[in-house]
């Protein structure tokens, strides 16, 4: 396998100029936005981008505006050298790793504020989170001039909000969703899994087990969201260090809560395992 180190760029202007030159040469540019501390889930998104475009940009930026005042911005794991080593075999062209002051220079005054799709799920428990996400993603689209961008279904609400933003604001970017990548035992990969103690790591399995139990009950014919949510909650109750933030069954497009599942739905949950907030979801059927 050829190992070509990516060019690391921190200046947004330099990224924009590089991308414009590639596009003048007829190349399609893909963007994979991340907060770094990469894992196999991120790498799957990068491979998807590689398949779909001529040039691949991976951004690594722990975005301060999407963290609440009592959240984990300061202690969020960061290791650029490790990330670059993980990306080296994947033929990434550019790693864009700006400093906060380059993304939010003095005088910065414009935000993208999503509505409606933010009413439930993580939008309810993390006020302002998706405003920070949409703002930085819109900026990353602008800086990278991406023709397409790949996002994980792990952050299901985020993916739908970004699809909506891209449509509503006529951003010329194709949005690609990628299925959740899991550990062999079912735990959805997340940079935040690195916070978990061994006991919490075992308890964290309750998230995927709860979703599997919901899917089994759905397959057996249950269509009441209340009954399915109760099933998930009873599985989560078996994990001592787990505290439920939410378990909801929603329409996959509008994210509106459903009472009965008539067509498609997604069961999404957020759970604190110790101090670590984890999310997971599963489509039904
Ligand atoms: P993050 O670094 O956590 O902001 O995630 C960057 C991108 O990777 C987002 O589009 C996430 O949805 C995606 N992602 C994170 N974890 C996973 C996973 N386990 N499977 C698929 N995509 C993921």
PDB file of C-alpha atoms and ligand atoms in Angstrom:
ATOM      1  CA  UNK A   1       0.000   0.000   0.000  1.00  0.00           C
ATOM      2  CA  UNK A   2       1.365   3.407  -0.881  1.00  0.00           C
ATOM      3  CA  UNK A   3       1.673   5.803   2.031  1.00  0.00           C
ATOM      4  CA  UNK A   4       1.454   9.412   0.897  1.00  0.00           C
ATOM      5  CA  UNK A   5       1.355  11.894   3.734  1.00  0.00           C
ATOM      6  CA  UNK A   6      -1.379  14.481   3.275  1.00  0.00           C
ATOM      7  CA  UNK A   7      -0.461  18.147   2.989  1.00  0.00           C
ATOM      8  CA  UNK A   8      -1.419  19.838   6.239  1.00  0.00           C
ATOM      9  CA  UNK A   9      -3.014  23.257   5.766  1.00  0.00           C
ATOM     10  CA  UNK A  10      -4.099  25.535   8.597  1.00  0.00           C
ATOM     11  CA  UNK A  11      -4.851  28.738   6.650  1.00  0.00           C
ATOM     12  CA  UNK A  12      -8.409  28.857   5.233  1.00  0.00           C
ATOM     13  CA  UNK A  13      -7.275  31.083   2.355  1.00  0.00           C
ATOM     14  CA  UNK A  14      -4.611  28.535   1.325  1.00  0.00           C
ATOM     15  CA  UNK A  15      -7.219  25.737   1.394  1.00  0.00           C
ATOM     16  CA  UNK A  16      -9.600  27.762  -0.726  1.00  0.00           C
ATOM     17  CA  UNK A  17      -6.907  28.566  -3.307  1.00  0.00           C
ATOM     18  CA  UNK A  18      -5.725  24.943  -3.463  1.00  0.00           C
ATOM     19  CA  UNK A  19      -9.292  23.745  -4.012  1.00  0.00           C
ATOM     20  CA  UNK A  20     -10.029  26.370  -6.673  1.00  0.00           C
ATOM     21  CA  UNK A  21      -6.930  25.304  -8.609  1.00  0.00           C
ATOM     22  CA  UNK A  22      -7.958  21.627  -8.418  1.00  0.00           C
ATOM     23  CA  UNK A  23     -11.425  22.470  -9.661  1.00  0.00           C
ATOM     24  CA  UNK A  24     -10.037  24.527 -12.568  1.00  0.00           C
ATOM     25  CA  UNK A  25      -8.177  21.337 -13.499  1.00  0.00           C
ATOM     26  CA  UNK A  26     -11.505  19.492 -13.536  1.00  0.00           C
ATOM     27  CA  UNK A  27     -11.150  17.689 -10.204  1.00  0.00           C
ATOM     28  CA  UNK A  28     -14.059  17.024  -7.840  1.00  0.00           C
ATOM     29  CA  UNK A  29     -13.219  17.824  -4.228  1.00  0.00           C
ATOM     30  CA  UNK A  30     -14.725  15.915  -1.280  1.00  0.00           C
ATOM     31  CA  UNK A  31     -14.721  17.117   2.314  1.00  0.00           C
ATOM     32  CA  UNK A  32     -14.893  14.944   5.439  1.00  0.00           C
ATOM     33  CA  UNK A  33     -15.410  17.214   8.469  1.00  0.00           C
ATOM     34  CA  UNK A  34     -14.209  15.790  11.808  1.00  0.00           C
ATOM     35  CA  UNK A  35     -13.120  16.872  15.246  1.00  0.00           C
ATOM     36  CA  UNK A  36     -10.108  14.560  15.063  1.00  0.00           C
ATOM     37  CA  UNK A  37      -8.994  11.776  17.424  1.00  0.00           C
ATOM     38  CA  UNK A  38      -9.891   9.605  14.478  1.00  0.00           C
ATOM     39  CA  UNK A  39     -11.248   6.072  14.598  1.00  0.00           C
ATOM     40  CA  UNK A  40     -12.424   3.492  12.058  1.00  0.00           C
ATOM     41  CA  UNK A  41     -15.759   5.314  11.677  1.00  0.00           C
ATOM     42  CA  UNK A  42     -14.016   8.441  10.436  1.00  0.00           C
ATOM     43  CA  UNK A  43     -11.765   6.355   8.185  1.00  0.00           C
ATOM     44  CA  UNK A  44     -14.813   4.714   6.573  1.00  0.00           C
ATOM     45  CA  UNK A  45     -16.114   8.201   5.712  1.00  0.00           C
ATOM     46  CA  UNK A  46     -12.739   9.054   4.169  1.00  0.00           C
ATOM     47  CA  UNK A  47     -12.811   5.900   2.018  1.00  0.00           C
ATOM     48  CA  UNK A  48     -16.326   6.788   0.869  1.00  0.00           C
ATOM     49  CA  UNK A  49     -15.073  10.278  -0.082  1.00  0.00           C
ATOM     50  CA  UNK A  50     -12.103   8.722  -1.896  1.00  0.00           C
ATOM     51  CA  UNK A  51     -14.472   6.538  -3.969  1.00  0.00           C
ATOM     52  CA  UNK A  52     -16.640   9.498  -4.954  1.00  0.00           C
ATOM     53  CA  UNK A  53     -14.175  12.296  -5.671  1.00  0.00           C
ATOM     54  CA  UNK A  54     -10.775  13.054  -7.204  1.00  0.00           C
ATOM     55  CA  UNK A  55      -9.464  14.993  -4.215  1.00  0.00           C
ATOM     56  CA  UNK A  56     -10.153  14.448  -0.517  1.00  0.00           C
ATOM     57  CA  UNK A  57      -9.912  17.016   2.257  1.00  0.00           C
ATOM     58  CA  UNK A  58     -10.262  15.892   5.874  1.00  0.00           C
ATOM     59  CA  UNK A  59     -10.837  18.737   8.300  1.00  0.00           C
ATOM     60  CA  UNK A  60      -9.800  18.332  11.912  1.00  0.00           C
ATOM     61  CA  UNK A  61     -11.215  21.080  14.097  1.00  0.00           C
ATOM     62  CA  UNK A  62     -12.648  20.908  17.594  1.00  0.00           C
ATOM     63  CA  UNK A  63     -15.247  23.593  17.053  1.00  0.00           C
ATOM     64  CA  UNK A  64     -15.689  25.692  20.204  1.00  0.00           C
ATOM     65  CA  UNK A  65     -19.099  27.114  19.207  1.00  0.00           C
ATOM     66  CA  UNK A  66     -20.835  23.732  19.215  1.00  0.00           C
ATOM     67  CA  UNK A  67     -19.955  22.984  22.857  1.00  0.00           C
ATOM     68  CA  UNK A  68     -22.100  24.196  25.744  1.00  0.00           C
ATOM     69  CA  UNK A  69     -20.458  25.953  28.701  1.00  0.00           C
ATOM     70  CA  UNK A  70     -20.497  22.787  30.837  1.00  0.00           C
ATOM     71  CA  UNK A  71     -19.499  20.379  28.070  1.00  0.00           C
ATOM     72  CA  UNK A  72     -16.154  18.754  27.268  1.00  0.00           C
ATOM     73  CA  UNK A  73     -14.539  21.258  24.863  1.00  0.00           C
ATOM     74  CA  UNK A  74     -11.376  21.704  26.959  1.00  0.00           C
ATOM     75  CA  UNK A  75     -10.789  17.990  27.573  1.00  0.00           C
ATOM     76  CA  UNK A  76     -11.943  16.718  24.159  1.00  0.00           C
ATOM     77  CA  UNK A  77      -9.140  14.354  22.978  1.00  0.00           C
ATOM     78  CA  UNK A  78      -6.707  15.862  20.462  1.00  0.00           C
ATOM     79  CA  UNK A  79      -3.700  14.187  18.772  1.00  0.00           C
ATOM     80  CA  UNK A  80      -2.889  15.521  15.288  1.00  0.00           C
ATOM     81  CA  UNK A  81       0.197  13.305  14.777  1.00  0.00           C
ATOM     82  CA  UNK A  82      -1.832  10.184  15.536  1.00  0.00           C
ATOM     83  CA  UNK A  83      -4.578  11.374  13.170  1.00  0.00           C
ATOM     84  CA  UNK A  84      -2.068  12.020  10.369  1.00  0.00           C
ATOM     85  CA  UNK A  85      -0.595   8.538  10.811  1.00  0.00           C
ATOM     86  CA  UNK A  86      -4.066   6.976  10.587  1.00  0.00           C
ATOM     87  CA  UNK A  87      -4.855   8.944   7.427  1.00  0.00           C
ATOM     88  CA  UNK A  88      -1.515   8.261   5.705  1.00  0.00           C
ATOM     89  CA  UNK A  89      -2.582   4.948   4.078  1.00  0.00           C
ATOM     90  CA  UNK A  90      -5.821   6.463   2.745  1.00  0.00           C
ATOM     91  CA  UNK A  91      -4.379   8.824   0.121  1.00  0.00           C
ATOM     92  CA  UNK A  92      -5.938  11.924   1.619  1.00  0.00           C
ATOM     93  CA  UNK A  93      -4.800  15.006  -0.280  1.00  0.00           C
ATOM     94  CA  UNK A  94      -5.195  17.678   2.376  1.00  0.00           C
ATOM     95  CA  UNK A  95      -5.694  17.676   6.125  1.00  0.00           C
ATOM     96  CA  UNK A  96      -7.173  21.031   7.076  1.00  0.00           C
ATOM     97  CA  UNK A  97      -6.359  21.742  10.723  1.00  0.00           C
ATOM     98  CA  UNK A  98      -6.988  25.413  11.486  1.00  0.00           C
ATOM     99  CA  UNK A  99      -6.708  27.198  14.832  1.00  0.00           C
ATOM    100  CA  UNK A 100      -9.912  28.591  16.374  1.00  0.00           C
ATOM    101  CA  UNK A 101      -8.716  32.164  15.680  1.00  0.00           C
ATOM    102  CA  UNK A 102      -8.395  31.334  11.969  1.00  0.00           C
ATOM    103  CA  UNK A 103     -11.970  30.066  11.829  1.00  0.00           C
ATOM    104  CA  UNK A 104     -13.383  32.751  14.132  1.00  0.00           C
ATOM    105  CA  UNK A 105     -11.207  35.831  13.523  1.00  0.00           C
ATOM    106  CA  UNK A 106     -11.758  39.070  15.430  1.00  0.00           C
ATOM    107  CA  UNK A 107     -14.990  40.656  14.223  1.00  0.00           C
ATOM    108  CA  UNK A 108     -16.676  37.350  13.324  1.00  0.00           C
ATOM    109  CA  UNK A 109     -20.407  38.034  13.621  1.00  0.00           C
ATOM    110  CA  UNK A 110     -22.472  35.665  11.467  1.00  0.00           C
ATOM    111  CA  UNK A 111     -24.102  32.377  12.487  1.00  0.00           C
ATOM    112  CA  UNK A 112     -26.330  29.842  10.752  1.00  0.00           C
ATOM    113  CA  UNK A 113     -29.272  29.000  13.033  1.00  0.00           C
ATOM    114  CA  UNK A 114     -31.238  25.860  12.139  1.00  0.00           C
ATOM    115  CA  UNK A 115     -34.868  25.569  13.290  1.00  0.00           C
ATOM    116  CA  UNK A 116     -37.600  22.913  13.602  1.00  0.00           C
ATOM    117  CA  UNK A 117     -35.292  19.908  13.140  1.00  0.00           C
ATOM    118  CA  UNK A 118     -33.526  21.042  16.325  1.00  0.00           C
ATOM    119  CA  UNK A 119     -36.679  20.886  18.499  1.00  0.00           C
ATOM    120  CA  UNK A 120     -36.064  17.370  19.833  1.00  0.00           C
ATOM    121  CA  UNK A 121     -33.295  14.832  20.442  1.00  0.00           C
ATOM    122  CA  UNK A 122     -29.847  16.420  20.949  1.00  0.00           C
ATOM    123  CA  UNK A 123     -31.240  19.832  19.970  1.00  0.00           C
ATOM    124  CA  UNK A 124     -33.343  19.860  23.138  1.00  0.00           C
ATOM    125  CA  UNK A 125     -30.582  18.728  25.498  1.00  0.00           C
ATOM    126  CA  UNK A 126     -27.768  20.741  23.870  1.00  0.00           C
ATOM    127  CA  UNK A 127     -29.172  24.233  23.180  1.00  0.00           C
ATOM    128  CA  UNK A 128     -27.073  26.088  20.618  1.00  0.00           C
ATOM    129  CA  UNK A 129     -25.172  22.948  19.598  1.00  0.00           C
ATOM    130  CA  UNK A 130     -26.544  22.768  16.059  1.00  0.00           C
ATOM    131  CA  UNK A 131     -26.105  26.517  15.571  1.00  0.00           C
ATOM    132  CA  UNK A 132     -22.382  25.921  16.149  1.00  0.00           C
ATOM    133  CA  UNK A 133     -22.404  22.849  13.903  1.00  0.00           C
ATOM    134  CA  UNK A 134     -24.230  24.531  11.004  1.00  0.00           C
ATOM    135  CA  UNK A 135     -22.068  27.631  11.239  1.00  0.00           C
ATOM    136  CA  UNK A 136     -18.788  25.731  11.127  1.00  0.00           C
ATOM    137  CA  UNK A 137     -19.986  23.309   8.443  1.00  0.00           C
ATOM    138  CA  UNK A 138     -21.167  26.197   6.239  1.00  0.00           C
ATOM    139  CA  UNK A 139     -17.758  27.823   6.723  1.00  0.00           C
ATOM    140  CA  UNK A 140     -15.921  24.581   5.952  1.00  0.00           C
ATOM    141  CA  UNK A 141     -18.002  24.224   2.777  1.00  0.00           C
ATOM    142  CA  UNK A 142     -16.986  27.761   1.811  1.00  0.00           C
ATOM    143  CA  UNK A 143     -13.315  27.407   2.677  1.00  0.00           C
ATOM    144  CA  UNK A 144     -12.936  24.015   0.961  1.00  0.00           C
ATOM    145  CA  UNK A 145     -15.288  24.773  -1.972  1.00  0.00           C
ATOM    146  CA  UNK A 146     -16.265  21.105  -1.579  1.00  0.00           C
ATOM    147  CA  UNK A 147     -18.328  19.513  -4.325  1.00  0.00           C
ATOM    148  CA  UNK A 148     -19.441  16.837  -1.893  1.00  0.00           C
ATOM    149  CA  UNK A 149     -19.185  16.130   1.810  1.00  0.00           C
ATOM    150  CA  UNK A 150     -19.523  12.886   3.778  1.00  0.00           C
ATOM    151  CA  UNK A 151     -21.192  12.674   7.204  1.00  0.00           C
ATOM    152  CA  UNK A 152     -21.915   9.700   9.484  1.00  0.00           C
ATOM    153  CA  UNK A 153     -25.397   8.466  10.354  1.00  0.00           C
ATOM    154  CA  UNK A 154     -24.096   8.049  13.894  1.00  0.00           C
ATOM    155  CA  UNK A 155     -25.007  11.741  14.298  1.00  0.00           C
ATOM    156  CA  UNK A 156     -28.370  11.209  12.636  1.00  0.00           C
ATOM    157  CA  UNK A 157     -29.940  14.528  13.640  1.00  0.00           C
ATOM    158  CA  UNK A 158     -26.801  16.399  12.561  1.00  0.00           C
ATOM    159  CA  UNK A 159     -26.888  14.716   9.135  1.00  0.00           C
ATOM    160  CA  UNK A 160     -30.540  15.653   8.557  1.00  0.00           C
ATOM    161  CA  UNK A 161     -29.980  19.233   9.748  1.00  0.00           C
ATOM    162  CA  UNK A 162     -27.015  19.600   7.385  1.00  0.00           C
ATOM    163  CA  UNK A 163     -29.037  18.179   4.480  1.00  0.00           C
ATOM    164  CA  UNK A 164     -31.769  20.731   5.276  1.00  0.00           C
ATOM    165  CA  UNK A 165     -29.290  23.621   5.608  1.00  0.00           C
ATOM    166  CA  UNK A 166     -27.662  22.706   2.311  1.00  0.00           C
ATOM    167  CA  UNK A 167     -31.052  22.654   0.555  1.00  0.00           C
ATOM    168  CA  UNK A 168     -32.405  25.766   2.271  1.00  0.00           C
ATOM    169  CA  UNK A 169     -29.302  27.894   1.622  1.00  0.00           C
ATOM    170  CA  UNK A 170     -28.648  26.492  -1.871  1.00  0.00           C
ATOM    171  CA  UNK A 171     -25.125  25.477  -0.917  1.00  0.00           C
ATOM    172  CA  UNK A 172     -23.594  23.755  -3.970  1.00  0.00           C
ATOM    173  CA  UNK A 173     -22.492  20.658  -2.047  1.00  0.00           C
ATOM    174  CA  UNK A 174     -23.750  17.091  -2.399  1.00  0.00           C
ATOM    175  CA  UNK A 175     -24.316  15.541   1.041  1.00  0.00           C
ATOM    176  CA  UNK A 176     -23.500  11.835   1.457  1.00  0.00           C
ATOM    177  CA  UNK A 177     -24.553   9.858   4.537  1.00  0.00           C
ATOM    178  CA  UNK A 178     -22.529   6.857   5.711  1.00  0.00           C
ATOM    179  CA  UNK A 179     -23.811   4.019   7.949  1.00  0.00           C
ATOM    180  CA  UNK A 180     -22.670   3.751  11.575  1.00  0.00           C
ATOM    181  CA  UNK A 181     -19.399   1.869  12.094  1.00  0.00           C
ATOM    182  CA  UNK A 182     -19.416  -0.281  15.246  1.00  0.00           C
ATOM    183  CA  UNK A 183     -16.993  -2.239  17.392  1.00  0.00           C
ATOM    184  CA  UNK A 184     -17.372  -6.031  16.996  1.00  0.00           C
ATOM    185  CA  UNK A 185     -19.466  -6.070  20.204  1.00  0.00           C
ATOM    186  CA  UNK A 186     -21.874  -3.423  18.845  1.00  0.00           C
ATOM    187  CA  UNK A 187     -20.657  -0.197  20.479  1.00  0.00           C
ATOM    188  CA  UNK A 188     -20.771   2.659  17.959  1.00  0.00           C
ATOM    189  CA  UNK A 189     -17.280   4.067  17.485  1.00  0.00           C
ATOM    190  CA  UNK A 190     -16.809   7.523  18.976  1.00  0.00           C
ATOM    191  CA  UNK A 191     -13.848   9.662  19.977  1.00  0.00           C
ATOM    192  CA  UNK A 192     -15.599  10.005  23.346  1.00  0.00           C
ATOM    193  CA  UNK A 193     -15.339   6.239  23.973  1.00  0.00           C
ATOM    194  CA  UNK A 194     -11.762   7.043  25.062  1.00  0.00           C
ATOM    195  CA  UNK A 195     -13.229   8.648  28.211  1.00  0.00           C
ATOM    196  CA  UNK A 196     -14.793   5.369  29.393  1.00  0.00           C
ATOM    197  CA  UNK A 197     -13.407   3.319  32.292  1.00  0.00           C
ATOM    198  CA  UNK A 198     -13.478  -0.477  31.762  1.00  0.00           C
ATOM    199  CA  UNK A 199     -16.717  -0.759  33.766  1.00  0.00           C
ATOM    200  CA  UNK A 200     -18.278   2.119  31.820  1.00  0.00           C
ATOM    201  CA  UNK A 201     -17.138   0.532  28.553  1.00  0.00           C
ATOM    202  CA  UNK A 202     -19.161  -2.563  29.504  1.00  0.00           C
ATOM    203  CA  UNK A 203     -22.176  -0.439  30.466  1.00  0.00           C
ATOM    204  CA  UNK A 204     -21.897   1.485  27.180  1.00  0.00           C
ATOM    205  CA  UNK A 205     -22.908  -1.702  25.362  1.00  0.00           C
ATOM    206  CA  UNK A 206     -26.410  -1.145  26.701  1.00  0.00           C
ATOM    207  CA  UNK A 207     -26.973   1.517  24.001  1.00  0.00           C
ATOM    208  CA  UNK A 208     -26.609  -0.843  21.051  1.00  0.00           C
ATOM    209  CA  UNK A 209     -28.301  -3.665  22.983  1.00  0.00           C
ATOM    210  CA  UNK A 210     -31.290  -1.397  23.636  1.00  0.00           C
ATOM    211  CA  UNK A 211     -31.544  -0.591  19.920  1.00  0.00           C
ATOM    212  CA  UNK A 212     -31.243  -4.271  18.990  1.00  0.00           C
ATOM    213  CA  UNK A 213     -34.056  -5.104  21.418  1.00  0.00           C
ATOM    214  CA  UNK A 214     -36.210  -2.357  19.865  1.00  0.00           C
ATOM    215  CA  UNK A 215     -35.504  -3.694  16.363  1.00  0.00           C
ATOM    216  CA  UNK A 216     -36.415  -7.235  17.443  1.00  0.00           C
ATOM    217  CA  UNK A 217     -39.690  -6.084  19.009  1.00  0.00           C
ATOM    218  CA  UNK A 218     -40.448  -4.043  15.879  1.00  0.00           C
ATOM    219  CA  UNK A 219     -39.715  -7.088  13.688  1.00  0.00           C
ATOM    220  CA  UNK A 220     -42.140  -9.077  15.853  1.00  0.00           C
ATOM    221  CA  UNK A 221     -44.887  -6.577  14.940  1.00  0.00           C
ATOM    222  CA  UNK A 222     -44.865  -3.929  17.679  1.00  0.00           C
ATOM    223  CA  UNK A 223     -45.690  -0.503  16.189  1.00  0.00           C
ATOM    224  CA  UNK A 224     -46.344   1.590  19.305  1.00  0.00           C
ATOM    225  CA  UNK A 225     -43.488   4.013  19.914  1.00  0.00           C
ATOM    226  CA  UNK A 226     -44.264   4.076  23.624  1.00  0.00           C
ATOM    227  CA  UNK A 227     -43.876   0.296  23.906  1.00  0.00           C
ATOM    228  CA  UNK A 228     -40.644   0.328  21.898  1.00  0.00           C
ATOM    229  CA  UNK A 229     -39.192   3.186  23.955  1.00  0.00           C
ATOM    230  CA  UNK A 230     -40.091   1.292  27.160  1.00  0.00           C
ATOM    231  CA  UNK A 231     -38.149  -1.699  25.854  1.00  0.00           C
ATOM    232  CA  UNK A 232     -35.083   0.447  25.203  1.00  0.00           C
ATOM    233  CA  UNK A 233     -35.352   2.046  28.651  1.00  0.00           C
ATOM    234  CA  UNK A 234     -35.595  -1.332  30.385  1.00  0.00           C
ATOM    235  CA  UNK A 235     -32.386  -2.510  28.674  1.00  0.00           C
ATOM    236  CA  UNK A 236     -30.605   0.753  29.551  1.00  0.00           C
ATOM    237  CA  UNK A 237     -31.736   0.382  33.184  1.00  0.00           C
ATOM    238  CA  UNK A 238     -29.546  -2.726  33.485  1.00  0.00           C
ATOM    239  CA  UNK A 239     -26.382  -0.599  33.081  1.00  0.00           C
ATOM    240  CA  UNK A 240     -25.457   0.794  36.514  1.00  0.00           C
ATOM    241  CA  UNK A 241     -23.450   3.807  35.334  1.00  0.00           C
ATOM    242  CA  UNK A 242     -25.974   4.779  32.629  1.00  0.00           C
ATOM    243  CA  UNK A 243     -28.396   7.714  32.907  1.00  0.00           C
ATOM    244  CA  UNK A 244     -30.814   8.272  30.024  1.00  0.00           C
ATOM    245  CA  UNK A 245     -30.833  11.696  28.373  1.00  0.00           C
ATOM    246  CA  UNK A 246     -33.488  10.706  25.821  1.00  0.00           C
ATOM    247  CA  UNK A 247     -34.901   7.760  23.907  1.00  0.00           C
ATOM    248  CA  UNK A 248     -37.128   8.826  21.026  1.00  0.00           C
ATOM    249  CA  UNK A 249     -38.737   7.362  17.935  1.00  0.00           C
ATOM    250  CA  UNK A 250     -38.930   9.947  15.187  1.00  0.00           C
ATOM    251  CA  UNK A 251     -39.655  10.422  11.515  1.00  0.00           C
ATOM    252  CA  UNK A 252     -36.308  10.080   9.686  1.00  0.00           C
ATOM    253  CA  UNK A 253     -36.868  13.218   7.562  1.00  0.00           C
ATOM    254  CA  UNK A 254     -38.684  15.684   9.836  1.00  0.00           C
ATOM    255  CA  UNK A 255     -37.347  14.221  13.107  1.00  0.00           C
ATOM    256  CA  UNK A 256     -40.858  14.739  14.534  1.00  0.00           C
ATOM    257  CA  UNK A 257     -41.766  12.291  17.321  1.00  0.00           C
ATOM    258  CA  UNK A 258     -43.998   9.411  16.197  1.00  0.00           C
ATOM    259  CA  UNK A 259     -46.713   7.762  18.287  1.00  0.00           C
ATOM    260  CA  UNK A 260     -47.088   4.806  15.911  1.00  0.00           C
ATOM    261  CA  UNK A 261     -44.719   3.610  13.228  1.00  0.00           C
ATOM    262  CA  UNK A 262     -46.669   3.455   9.972  1.00  0.00           C
ATOM    263  CA  UNK A 263     -43.733   3.718   7.568  1.00  0.00           C
ATOM    264  CA  UNK A 264     -40.069   4.440   8.257  1.00  0.00           C
ATOM    265  CA  UNK A 265     -38.752   5.561  11.607  1.00  0.00           C
ATOM    266  CA  UNK A 266     -35.536   5.925  13.516  1.00  0.00           C
ATOM    267  CA  UNK A 267     -35.000   5.134  17.170  1.00  0.00           C
ATOM    268  CA  UNK A 268     -32.412   7.536  18.572  1.00  0.00           C
ATOM    269  CA  UNK A 269     -30.987   7.720  22.066  1.00  0.00           C
ATOM    270  CA  UNK A 270     -28.503   9.641  24.158  1.00  0.00           C
ATOM    271  CA  UNK A 271     -27.202   8.252  27.428  1.00  0.00           C
ATOM    272  CA  UNK A 272     -24.704   9.480  29.984  1.00  0.00           C
ATOM    273  CA  UNK A 273     -22.377   6.624  30.922  1.00  0.00           C
ATOM    274  CA  UNK A 274     -20.648   8.062  33.948  1.00  0.00           C
ATOM    275  CA  UNK A 275     -19.806  11.608  32.813  1.00  0.00           C
ATOM    276  CA  UNK A 276     -19.592  10.639  29.138  1.00  0.00           C
ATOM    277  CA  UNK A 277     -22.551  11.399  26.901  1.00  0.00           C
ATOM    278  CA  UNK A 278     -22.947   8.802  24.135  1.00  0.00           C
ATOM    279  CA  UNK A 279     -25.454   8.683  21.271  1.00  0.00           C
ATOM    280  CA  UNK A 280     -26.634   5.908  18.975  1.00  0.00           C
ATOM    281  CA  UNK A 281     -29.566   5.221  16.655  1.00  0.00           C
ATOM    282  CA  UNK A 282     -31.141   2.603  14.468  1.00  0.00           C
ATOM    283  CA  UNK A 283     -33.517   2.764  11.568  1.00  0.00           C
ATOM    284  CA  UNK A 284     -36.779   0.799  11.745  1.00  0.00           C
ATOM    285  CA  UNK A 285     -37.281  -1.422   9.812  1.00  0.00           C
TER     286      UNK A 285
HETATM  287  P1  LIG B   1     -16.800  13.833  14.975  1.00  0.00           P
HETATM  288  O1  LIG B   1     -15.318  13.811  14.837  1.00  0.00           O
HETATM  289  O2  LIG B   1     -17.308  13.038  16.137  1.00  0.00           O
HETATM  290  O3  LIG B   1     -17.378  15.222  14.885  1.00  0.00           O
HETATM  291  O4  LIG B   1     -17.364  13.060  13.712  1.00  0.00           O
HETATM  292  C1  LIG B   1     -17.011  13.444  12.407  1.00  0.00           C
HETATM  293  C2  LIG B   1     -17.863  12.685  11.419  1.00  0.00           C
HETATM  294  O5  LIG B   1     -17.672  11.285  11.605  1.00  0.00           O
HETATM  295  C3  LIG B   1     -19.363  12.949  11.604  1.00  0.00           C
HETATM  296  O6  LIG B   1     -19.980  13.008  10.321  1.00  0.00           O
HETATM  297  C4  LIG B   1     -19.822  11.728  12.355  1.00  0.00           C
HETATM  298  O7  LIG B   1     -21.176  11.402  12.155  1.00  0.00           O
HETATM  299  C5  LIG B   1     -18.924  10.665  11.770  1.00  0.00           C
HETATM  300  N1  LIG B   1     -18.804   9.527  12.680  1.00  0.00           N
HETATM  301  C6  LIG B   1     -18.392   9.542  13.964  1.00  0.00           C
HETATM  302  N2  LIG B   1     -18.457   8.306  14.491  1.00  0.00           N
HETATM  303  C7  LIG B   1     -18.925   7.501  13.516  1.00  0.00           C
HETATM  304  C8  LIG B   1     -19.242   6.104  13.434  1.00  0.00           C
HETATM  305  N3  LIG B   1     -19.074   5.279  14.473  1.00  0.00           N
HETATM  306  N4  LIG B   1     -19.703   5.625  12.264  1.00  0.00           N
HETATM  307  C9  LIG B   1     -19.890   6.443  11.203  1.00  0.00           C
HETATM  308  N5  LIG B   1     -19.628   7.751  11.216  1.00  0.00           N
HETATM  309  C10 LIG B   1     -19.163   8.276  12.354  1.00  0.00           C
END
